[in-house]
C-alpha atoms as one frame of an Amber mdcrd trajectory, in Angstrom:
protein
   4.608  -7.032  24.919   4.950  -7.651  21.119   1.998  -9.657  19.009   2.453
 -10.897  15.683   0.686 -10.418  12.969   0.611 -12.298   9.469  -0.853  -9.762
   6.545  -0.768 -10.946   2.600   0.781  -8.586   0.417  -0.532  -7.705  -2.989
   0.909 -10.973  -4.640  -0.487 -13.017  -1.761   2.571 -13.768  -0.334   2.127
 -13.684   3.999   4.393 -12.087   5.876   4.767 -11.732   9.778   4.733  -8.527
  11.387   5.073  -8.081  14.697   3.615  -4.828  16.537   3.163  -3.427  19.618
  -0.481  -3.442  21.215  -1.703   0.655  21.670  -2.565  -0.467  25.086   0.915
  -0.431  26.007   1.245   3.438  25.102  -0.270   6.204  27.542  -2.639   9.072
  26.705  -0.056  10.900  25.577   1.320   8.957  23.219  -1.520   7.374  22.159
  -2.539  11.118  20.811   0.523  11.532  19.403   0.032   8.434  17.196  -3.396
   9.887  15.866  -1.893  12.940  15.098   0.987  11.130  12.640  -1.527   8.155
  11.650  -4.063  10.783  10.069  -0.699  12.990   8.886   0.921   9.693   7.131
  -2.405   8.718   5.813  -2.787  12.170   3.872   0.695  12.701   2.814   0.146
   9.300   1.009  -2.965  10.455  -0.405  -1.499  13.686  -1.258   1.194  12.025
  -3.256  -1.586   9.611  -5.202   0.366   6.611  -3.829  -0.377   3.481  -5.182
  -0.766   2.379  -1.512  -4.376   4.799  -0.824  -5.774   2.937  -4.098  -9.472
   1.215  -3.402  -8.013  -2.519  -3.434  -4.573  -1.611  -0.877  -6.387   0.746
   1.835  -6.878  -1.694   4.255  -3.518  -3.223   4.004  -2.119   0.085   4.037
  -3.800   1.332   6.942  -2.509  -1.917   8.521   0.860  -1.298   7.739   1.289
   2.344   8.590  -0.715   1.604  11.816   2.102  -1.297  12.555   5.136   1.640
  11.800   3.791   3.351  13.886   3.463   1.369  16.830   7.109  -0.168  16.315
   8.424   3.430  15.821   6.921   4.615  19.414   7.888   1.296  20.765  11.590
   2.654  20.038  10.724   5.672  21.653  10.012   8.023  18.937   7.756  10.800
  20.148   8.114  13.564  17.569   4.886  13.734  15.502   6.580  14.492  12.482
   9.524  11.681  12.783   6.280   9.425  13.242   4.473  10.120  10.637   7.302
   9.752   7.840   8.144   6.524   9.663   5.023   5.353   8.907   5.272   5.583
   5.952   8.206   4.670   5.060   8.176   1.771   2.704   4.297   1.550   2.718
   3.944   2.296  -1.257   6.691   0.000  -1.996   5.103  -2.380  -0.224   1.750
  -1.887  -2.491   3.274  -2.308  -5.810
């Protein structure tokens, strides 16, 4: 099952995004996800992306949390692969 979801970007423009629920992923996977959410979140960080900034958190925790879910949806289950797929195109979003 796929939900949609409409987030405003920076210049308050909405967009629809559409994500897989976690509750469609097993343990496994599920732990897997933590692992490359926290990993994305502090390579980001690590990098002083523009997308970690006070104002764009939330929205980037939103979007990496959405990359993630469509990458496992695919069937990615390497941490790694996960983790740079989520956030892929997250700072250029937060420009």
């Amino acid at each position: 099952m796929v939900y949609a979801t409409r987030i405003a970007n920076r210049n308050g423009d909405v967009e629809l995004v559409r994500a897989v629920p976690f509750s469609e992923f097993d343990p496994r996977t599920i732990n897997l996800l933590n692992v490359a959410w926290s990993g994305a979140l502090r390579e980001l960080h690590a990098l002083k992306s523009n997308a970690v900034s006070t104002d764009r958190i939330a929205e980037t925790v939103l979007r990496v949390n959405i990359n993630l879910r469509v990458a496992a949806a695919a069937g990615e289950r390497d941490p790694e692969k996960l983790k740079q797929l989520a956030i892929k195109g997250v700072d250029d979003a937060s420009k």
